[in-house]
Amino acid sequence: MTAASVPVRYADPEVDQDCGLRERKKRETRLAIHRAALRLAHESGLESLTVDAISERAGVSARTFFNYYPTKDDALLGGSGADLESLPAFVAARPAGESPRESVRFLALQRVESLARDPELWAMRRELTQREPSLGLRFLGMYARVDRAMVDALIARARSERELSAADELAIAVEAYAALGAFRAATRYHLSAAADADLADVVDLAFGCL
Amino acid sequence: MTAASVPVRYADPEVDQDCGLRERKKRETRLAIHRAALRLAHESGLESLTVDAISERAGVSARTFFNYYPTKDDALLGGSGADLESLPAFVAARPAGESPRESVRFLALQRVESLARDPELWAMRRELTQREPSLGLRFLGMYARVDRAMVDALIARARSERELSAADELAIAVEAYAALGAFRAATRYHLSAAADADLADVVDLAFGCL
């Protein structure tokens, strides 16, 4: 796990820049492979999808492919491992004393931003998961796994700040899961009722309902 | 979709009894197939699992198998289709004017009860999903799908009672997802921190945090 994928303070700004650059290149390659996998599955279905075809489309070697994803299925799901790994650093970089709810809201708004930056990717994901229910199930599972990692990270952070009873941990988990639920409700609303609304506004509305 | 799997009132008590009996038999067969699939996977892994082997172990024909599950993977996940289908009837059978949060709490307590009735099944599921991460991912996806169906059912029910604006729908979805999050937090807590606590009590505690 590396902390360089989220804004953290380093003593030496040049080290910071180097790490940032390397991390950004890795993120870009990871995304390129994911995008290639989605495009190929989109064009010719899941059956004929191979690691070689994905690698070729992404312009990387099969060896490089396996540096980023253990299987072609993971490439289709895209970046979940990185998401999971970056959450503790993401949470650690939030201001001291911020509530779990606020940290989740900030995470949600960051997701919304990355969605807005790449609408084609998200449209392909949506279309493909609707066409292939078994893939849709795994996407839902992946989101649930990220939720769980976020809850774990929030509890770990609170534990580093003060002593937690089992009841304290439960309270943090409830607050975090409820906030993650508000985000889920916002994306549901955005997908069905009001696709023309700005998702960031819907997230604010949803958190206001909590 | 049939309403007979939840307590509803019929004009003729004999019809009620008949429906109840048929439904119960179906539920039992479905569970027997699920259990056989889990046991076989538990004993010999996922690779060698076949529909024939599952059917034989469950004491049903392959034809019967396919009446309940479209694939062996669905049998492994067990009963999700039925869960999804029974939710609208479950919600419709709750008292008029009950809040989404209360309906979710009632659903959670029903789940806890069925968990308590069959600890061996749940232990096998847990052990197997830990051993096979790809299966774990699909279980998480299945729970997320049930969550979504519950939210849809609650919105549909509210819509049958009164006119809903888009903002009303969002508010119901947030309340329901937050309550489902409290249930998720309770099971997480129960699995990690306090396996000796009564899960129904933990659910009450978690809902108290909302």
Coordinates of C-alpha atoms in Angstrom, one line a residue:
Chain A
M1 CA 0.0 0.0 0.0
T2 CA 1.3 3.4 -0.9
A3 CA 0.2 6.8 0.5
A4 CA 1.3 8.7 -2.6
S5 CA -2.1 8.3 -4.4
V6 CA -3.7 10.8 -2.0
P7 CA -2.6 14.3 -1.0
V8 CA -0.2 13.8 1.9
R9 CA 2.6 16.1 3.1
Y10 CA 6.3 15.2 2.5
A11 CA 9.3 16.9 3.9
D12 CA 10.9 17.1 0.5
P13 CA 8.7 18.5 -2.3
E14 CA 10.9 16.9 -5.0
V15 CA 10.3 13.4 -3.6
D16 CA 6.6 14.3 -3.5
Q17 CA 6.7 15.2 -7.2
D18 CA 8.5 12.1 -8.2
C19 CA 6.1 9.8 -6.3
G20 CA 3.2 11.7 -7.7
L21 CA 4.4 11.2 -11.2
R22 CA 5.1 7.5 -10.8
E23 CA 1.8 7.0 -9.1
R24 CA -0.1 8.9 -11.8
K25 CA 1.6 6.8 -14.6
K26 CA 0.5 3.6 -12.8
R27 CA -3.0 4.8 -12.4
E28 CA -3.1 5.7 -16.1
T29 CA -1.9 2.3 -17.2
R30 CA -4.3 0.6 -14.9
L31 CA -7.2 2.6 -16.3
A32 CA -6.0 2.0 -19.9
I33 CA -6.1 -1.8 -19.3
H34 CA -9.6 -1.5 -17.7
R35 CA -10.8 0.6 -20.5
A36 CA -9.5 -1.9 -23.1
A37 CA -11.2 -4.8 -21.3
L38 CA -14.5 -2.9 -21.2
R39 CA -14.3 -1.9 -24.9
L40 CA -13.5 -5.4 -26.1
A41 CA -16.2 -6.9 -24.0
H42 CA -18.6 -4.2 -25.2
E43 CA -17.7 -5.0 -28.9
S44 CA -17.5 -8.8 -28.9
G45 CA -18.9 -10.1 -25.6
L46 CA -17.4 -11.8 -22.6
E47 CA -16.9 -15.2 -24.1
S48 CA -14.1 -14.3 -26.5
L49 CA -12.2 -12.0 -24.1
T50 CA -8.6 -12.9 -23.5
V51 CA -5.7 -11.4 -21.6
D52 CA -3.7 -11.2 -24.8
A53 CA -6.4 -9.3 -26.6
I54 CA -6.9 -6.9 -23.7
S55 CA -3.1 -6.3 -23.5
E56 CA -2.8 -5.7 -27.2
R57 CA -5.6 -3.2 -27.2
A58 CA -4.2 -1.4 -24.2
G59 CA -0.7 -1.3 -25.8
V60 CA 1.0 -3.2 -23.0
S61 CA 2.7 -6.7 -22.7
A62 CA 0.8 -9.6 -21.0
R63 CA 3.5 -9.4 -18.3
T64 CA 2.6 -5.8 -17.6
F65 CA -1.1 -6.8 -17.6
F66 CA -0.4 -9.2 -14.8
N67 CA 1.4 -6.5 -12.8
Y68 CA -2.0 -4.7 -12.6
Y69 CA -4.7 -7.4 -12.6
P70 CA -4.5 -11.1 -11.6
T71 CA -7.2 -12.1 -14.2
K72 CA -9.1 -10.7 -17.1
D73 CA -12.2 -10.6 -14.9
D74 CA -10.4 -8.2 -12.5
A75 CA -9.4 -6.0 -15.5
L76 CA -13.1 -5.9 -16.4
L77 CA -14.1 -4.8 -12.9
G78 CA -11.2 -2.4 -12.9
G79 CA -9.1 -0.8 -10.2
S80 CA -10.9 -2.3 -7.2
G81 CA -7.7 -3.5 -5.6
A82 CA -6.2 0.0 -5.9
D83 CA -9.4 1.5 -4.5
L84 CA -9.3 -0.8 -1.5
E85 CA -5.6 -0.1 -0.9
S86 CA -5.8 3.6 -1.1
L87 CA -8.7 4.0 1.4
P88 CA -6.7 3.9 4.6
A89 CA -4.4 6.6 3.2
F90 CA -7.4 8.5 2.0
V91 CA -9.0 8.4 5.5
A92 CA -5.7 9.2 7.2
A93 CA -5.3 12.3 5.1
R94 CA -8.7 13.7 6.2
P95 CA -8.7 16.4 8.9
A96 CA -8.4 15.2 12.5
G97 CA -11.7 14.8 14.2
E98 CA -13.8 14.7 11.0
S99 CA -16.9 12.6 11.5
P100 CA -17.2 9.3 9.6
R101 CA -20.2 10.8 7.8
E102 CA -18.2 13.7 6.5
S103 CA -15.3 11.5 5.4
V104 CA -17.8 9.4 3.4
R105 CA -19.4 12.5 1.9
F106 CA -16.0 13.6 0.8
L107 CA -15.2 10.2 -0.7
A108 CA -18.5 10.3 -2.5
L109 CA -17.9 13.7 -4.0
Q110 CA -14.4 12.5 -5.2
R111 CA -16.1 9.5 -6.9
V112 CA -18.6 11.8 -8.5
E113 CA -15.8 14.0 -9.8
S114 CA -14.0 11.0 -11.4
L115 CA -17.3 9.9 -12.9
A116 CA -17.8 13.3 -14.4
R117 CA -14.3 13.2 -15.9
D118 CA -14.9 10.0 -17.8
P119 CA -18.6 9.6 -18.7
E120 CA -17.8 7.2 -21.6
L121 CA -16.2 4.7 -19.2
W122 CA -19.1 4.8 -16.9
A123 CA -21.6 4.4 -19.7
M124 CA -19.8 1.3 -20.9
R125 CA -19.8 -0.1 -17.4
R126 CA -23.5 0.5 -17.0
E127 CA -24.4 -0.9 -20.4
L128 CA -22.2 -4.0 -19.9
T129 CA -23.5 -4.8 -16.4
Q130 CA -27.1 -4.5 -17.7
R131 CA -26.3 -6.9 -20.6
E132 CA -24.3 -9.4 -18.4
P133 CA -26.1 -9.9 -15.1
S134 CA -23.3 -12.1 -13.7
L135 CA -20.9 -9.2 -14.3
G136 CA -23.3 -6.8 -12.7
L137 CA -23.4 -9.0 -9.6
R138 CA -19.7 -8.8 -9.3
F139 CA -19.7 -5.0 -9.8
L140 CA -22.2 -4.8 -6.9
G141 CA -20.0 -7.1 -4.9
M142 CA -17.0 -4.9 -5.6
Y143 CA -18.8 -1.8 -4.5
A144 CA -19.8 -3.6 -1.3
R145 CA -16.2 -4.6 -0.7
V146 CA -15.1 -1.0 -1.1
D147 CA -17.8 0.0 1.4
R148 CA -16.5 -2.5 3.9
A149 CA -12.9 -1.3 3.4
M150 CA -14.0 2.3 4.0
V151 CA -15.7 1.3 7.2
D152 CA -12.6 -0.7 8.3
A153 CA -10.4 2.3 7.5
L154 CA -12.6 4.7 9.5
I155 CA -12.6 2.4 12.5
A156 CA -8.8 1.9 12.2
R157 CA -8.3 5.7 12.1
A158 CA -10.6 6.3 15.1
R159 CA -8.7 3.5 17.0
S160 CA -5.4 5.4 16.3
E161 CA -6.8 8.5 17.9
R162 CA -8.5 7.1 21.0
E163 CA -9.5 3.9 22.7
L164 CA -12.6 2.3 21.3
S165 CA -15.1 0.1 23.0
A166 CA -17.0 -2.5 20.9
A167 CA -20.1 -0.2 21.1
D168 CA -18.0 2.7 19.8
E169 CA -16.9 0.6 16.8
L170 CA -20.5 -0.3 16.1
A171 CA -21.6 3.3 16.2
I172 CA -18.8 4.3 13.7
A173 CA -19.8 1.4 11.4
V174 CA -23.5 2.4 11.5
E175 CA -22.7 6.1 10.8
A176 CA -20.4 5.1 8.0
Y177 CA -22.7 2.5 6.4
A178 CA -25.6 4.9 6.7
A179 CA -23.6 7.6 4.9
L180 CA -22.5 5.0 2.2
G181 CA -26.2 4.2 1.9
A182 CA -27.0 7.8 1.3
F183 CA -24.5 7.8 -1.6
R184 CA -26.0 4.6 -2.9
A185 CA -29.5 6.3 -2.8
A186 CA -28.1 9.3 -4.6
T187 CA -26.7 7.3 -7.5
R188 CA -29.9 5.2 -7.7
Y189 CA -31.9 8.5 -7.9
H190 CA -29.5 9.9 -10.5
L191 CA -29.7 6.7 -12.7
S192 CA -33.5 6.5 -12.6
A193 CA -35.4 9.6 -11.7
A194 CA -33.3 12.6 -12.6
A195 CA -30.4 11.8 -14.9
D196 CA -30.2 15.5 -15.9
A197 CA -29.6 16.7 -12.3
D198 CA -26.0 17.2 -11.2
L199 CA -24.9 14.2 -9.2
A200 CA -22.9 16.3 -6.7
D201 CA -26.1 18.2 -5.9
V202 CA -28.0 14.9 -5.5
V203 CA -25.3 13.7 -3.1
D204 CA -25.8 16.8 -1.0
L205 CA -29.5 16.4 -1.0
A206 CA -29.2 12.7 0.0
F207 CA -26.8 13.6 2.9
G208 CA -29.3 16.2 4.0
C209 CA -31.9 13.5 4.4
L210 CA -29.7 11.5 6.9
Chain B
M1 CA -44.2 -13.7 -7.9
T2 CA -46.4 -15.2 -5.3
A3 CA -47.7 -13.6 -2.1
A4 CA -48.1 -16.9 -0.3
S5 CA -44.5 -16.9 1.1
V6 CA -45.4 -14.2 3.6
P7 CA -48.3 -14.0 6.1
V8 CA -51.2 -12.6 4.1
R9 CA -54.9 -13.0 4.7
Y10 CA -57.0 -15.1 2.4
A11 CA -60.8 -15.3 2.3
D12 CA -60.7 -19.1 2.5
P13 CA -58.5 -20.6 5.2
E14 CA -58.2 -23.9 3.3
V15 CA -56.8 -22.2 0.3
D16 CA -54.4 -20.5 2.7
Q17 CA -53.3 -23.8 4.1
D18 CA -52.9 -25.4 0.6
C19 CA -50.8 -22.5 -0.7
G20 CA -48.8 -22.4 2.5
L21 CA -48.0 -26.1 2.2
R22 CA -47.0 -25.9 -1.4
E23 CA -44.9 -22.9 -0.8
R24 CA -43.2 -24.5 2.1
K25 CA -42.4 -27.6 0.1
K26 CA -40.9 -25.4 -2.6
R27 CA -38.8 -23.5 -0.1
E28 CA -37.6 -26.7 1.4
T29 CA -36.5 -28.2 -2.0
R30 CA -34.8 -24.9 -2.9
L31 CA -32.9 -24.9 0.4
A32 CA -32.0 -28.6 0.0
I33 CA -30.4 -27.9 -3.4
H34 CA -28.6 -24.9 -2.0
R35 CA -27.3 -26.9 0.9
A36 CA -26.2 -29.8 -1.3
A37 CA -24.3 -27.3 -3.5
L38 CA -22.6 -25.8 -0.5
R39 CA -21.7 -29.1 1.0
L40 CA -20.1 -30.4 -2.2
A41 CA -18.2 -27.2 -2.8
H42 CA -17.1 -27.4 0.8
E43 CA -15.9 -31.0 0.5
S44 CA -14.3 -30.9 -3.0
G45 CA -14.0 -27.3 -4.1
L46 CA -15.7 -25.3 -6.9
E47 CA -13.8 -26.8 -9.8
S48 CA -15.4 -30.2 -9.8
L49 CA -18.9 -29.1 -8.9
T50 CA -21.6 -30.1 -11.4
V51 CA -25.4 -29.8 -11.6
D52 CA -25.6 -33.6 -11.7
A53 CA -23.6 -34.0 -8.5
I54 CA -25.6 -31.4 -6.7
S55 CA -28.9 -32.9 -7.8
E56 CA -27.9 -36.4 -6.7
R57 CA -26.8 -35.1 -3.3
A58 CA -30.1 -33.2 -2.9
G59 CA -32.1 -36.2 -4.0
V60 CA -33.8 -34.4 -7.0
S61 CA -33.6 -34.8 -10.8
A62 CA -31.5 -32.4 -12.9
R63 CA -34.9 -31.3 -14.3
T64 CA -36.1 -30.3 -10.8
F65 CA -32.8 -28.6 -10.2
F66 CA -33.4 -26.3 -13.2
N67 CA -36.9 -25.5 -11.9
Y68 CA -35.2 -23.8 -9.0
Y69 CA -31.8 -22.5 -10.2
P70 CA -30.7 -21.6 -13.8
T71 CA -27.0 -22.6 -13.1
K72 CA -24.9 -24.4 -10.4
D73 CA -23.5 -21.0 -9.5
D74 CA -27.0 -19.8 -8.6
A75 CA -27.5 -22.9 -6.5
L76 CA -24.3 -22.0 -4.6
L77 CA -25.6 -18.5 -3.9
G78 CA -28.9 -19.9 -3.0
G79 CA -32.4 -18.6 -3.1
S80 CA -31.6 -15.0 -4.1
G81 CA -34.2 -15.0 -6.8
A82 CA -36.9 -16.1 -4.3
D83 CA -35.7 -13.4 -1.8
L84 CA -36.0 -10.7 -4.5
E85 CA -39.4 -11.9 -5.6
S86 CA -40.8 -12.1 -2.1
L87 CA -39.8 -8.6 -1.0
P88 CA -42.7 -6.7 -2.6
A89 CA -45.2 -9.0 -0.8
F90 CA -43.2 -8.8 2.4
V91 CA -43.3 -5.0 2.3
A92 CA -47.0 -5.0 1.2
A93 CA -47.8 -7.1 4.3
R94 CA -46.3 -4.6 6.7
P95 CA -48.7 -2.3 8.6
A96 CA -49.9 0.7 6.7
G97 CA -47.9 3.9 7.5
E98 CA -44.9 1.9 8.8
S99 CA -41.6 3.8 8.2
P100 CA -39.0 2.4 5.7
R101 CA -36.6 2.2 8.6
E102 CA -39.1 0.0 10.7
S103 CA -39.8 -2.2 7.7
V104 CA -36.1 -2.8 7.2
R105 CA -35.6 -3.5 10.9
F106 CA -38.3 -6.1 10.7
L107 CA -36.7 -7.7 7.6
A108 CA -33.4 -7.7 9.4
L109 CA -34.8 -9.5 12.4
Q110 CA -36.5 -12.0 10.2
R111 CA -33.1 -12.7 8.5
V112 CA -31.5 -13.1 12.0
E113 CA -34.1 -15.6 12.9
S114 CA -33.5 -17.7 9.8
L115 CA -29.8 -17.5 10.5
A116 CA -30.3 -18.7 14.0
R117 CA -32.4 -21.6 12.7
D118 CA -29.6 -22.9 10.5
P119 CA -26.2 -22.1 11.9
E120 CA -24.5 -24.9 9.9
L121 CA -25.6 -23.4 6.6
W122 CA -24.3 -20.0 7.5
A123 CA -21.0 -21.3 8.7
M124 CA -20.5 -23.2 5.4
R125 CA -21.3 -20.0 3.5
R126 CA -18.9 -18.0 5.5
E127 CA -16.1 -20.5 5.3
L128 CA -16.6 -21.0 1.6
T129 CA -16.7 -17.3 0.7
Q130 CA -13.5 -16.7 2.7
R131 CA -11.8 -19.6 0.9
E132 CA -13.1 -18.5 -2.6
P133 CA -12.9 -14.7 -2.9
S134 CA -14.7 -14.7 -6.3
L135 CA -17.6 -16.5 -4.7
G136 CA -17.4 -14.0 -1.8
L137 CA -17.7 -11.1 -4.3
R138 CA -20.8 -12.6 -5.8
F139 CA -22.4 -13.1 -2.3
L140 CA -21.7 -9.5 -1.6
G141 CA -23.3 -8.6 -4.9
M142 CA -26.3 -10.7 -4.1
Y143 CA -26.8 -8.9 -0.8
A144 CA -26.5 -5.6 -2.6
R145 CA -29.1 -6.7 -5.1
V146 CA -31.5 -7.7 -2.3
D147 CA -30.9 -4.3 -0.7
R148 CA -31.8 -2.6 -3.9
A149 CA -34.9 -4.7 -4.4
M150 CA -36.0 -3.8 -0.8
V151 CA -35.6 -0.1 -1.5
D152 CA -37.5 -0.5 -4.8
A153 CA -40.3 -2.3 -2.9
L154 CA -40.5 0.4 -0.2
I155 CA -40.8 3.1 -2.9
A156 CA -43.4 1.2 -4.8
R157 CA -45.4 0.7 -1.6
A158 CA -45.2 4.4 -0.7
R159 CA -46.2 5.2 -4.3
S160 CA -49.3 3.1 -4.0
E161 CA -50.3 5.1 -0.9
R162 CA -49.7 8.6 -2.0
E163 CA -48.1 10.8 -4.7
L164 CA -44.4 10.9 -4.5
S165 CA -42.1 13.7 -5.8
A166 CA -38.6 12.8 -6.9
A167 CA -37.3 14.3 -3.6
D168 CA -39.7 12.0 -1.6
E169 CA -38.3 9.0 -3.4
L170 CA -34.8 10.1 -2.6
A171 CA -35.7 10.5 1.1
I172 CA -37.2 7.0 1.2
A173 CA -34.2 5.5 -0.5
V174 CA -31.8 7.3 1.9
E175 CA -33.8 6.1 5.0
A176 CA -34.0 2.6 3.7
Y177 CA -30.4 2.3 2.6
A178 CA -29.2 3.8 5.9
A179 CA -31.3 1.2 7.8
L180 CA -29.9 -1.5 5.6
G181 CA -26.4 -0.1 6.4
A182 CA -27.2 -0.4 10.1
F183 CA -28.0 -4.1 9.5
R184 CA -24.7 -4.5 7.6
A185 CA -22.9 -2.8 10.5
A186 CA -24.6 -5.2 13.0
T187 CA -23.5 -8.3 11.1
R188 CA -20.0 -7.0 10.7
Y189 CA -19.8 -6.3 14.4
H190 CA -21.2 -9.7 15.2
L191 CA -18.7 -11.5 12.9
S192 CA -15.7 -9.7 14.3
A193 CA -16.0 -8.2 17.7
A194 CA -18.7 -10.0 19.5
A195 CA -19.6 -13.4 18.0
D196 CA -21.0 -14.4 21.4
A197 CA -23.5 -11.5 21.5
D198 CA -27.1 -12.2 20.4
L199 CA -27.3 -10.9 16.8
A200 CA -30.9 -9.6 17.4
D201 CA -29.6 -7.5 20.3
V202 CA -26.8 -6.2 18.1
V203 CA -29.4 -5.2 15.4
D204 CA -31.4 -3.3 18.0
L205 CA -28.2 -1.6 19.2
A206 CA -27.2 -0.7 15.6
F207 CA -30.7 0.7 14.8
G208 CA -30.5 2.8 18.0
C209 CA -27.3 4.4 16.6
L210 CA -29.2 5.7 13.5

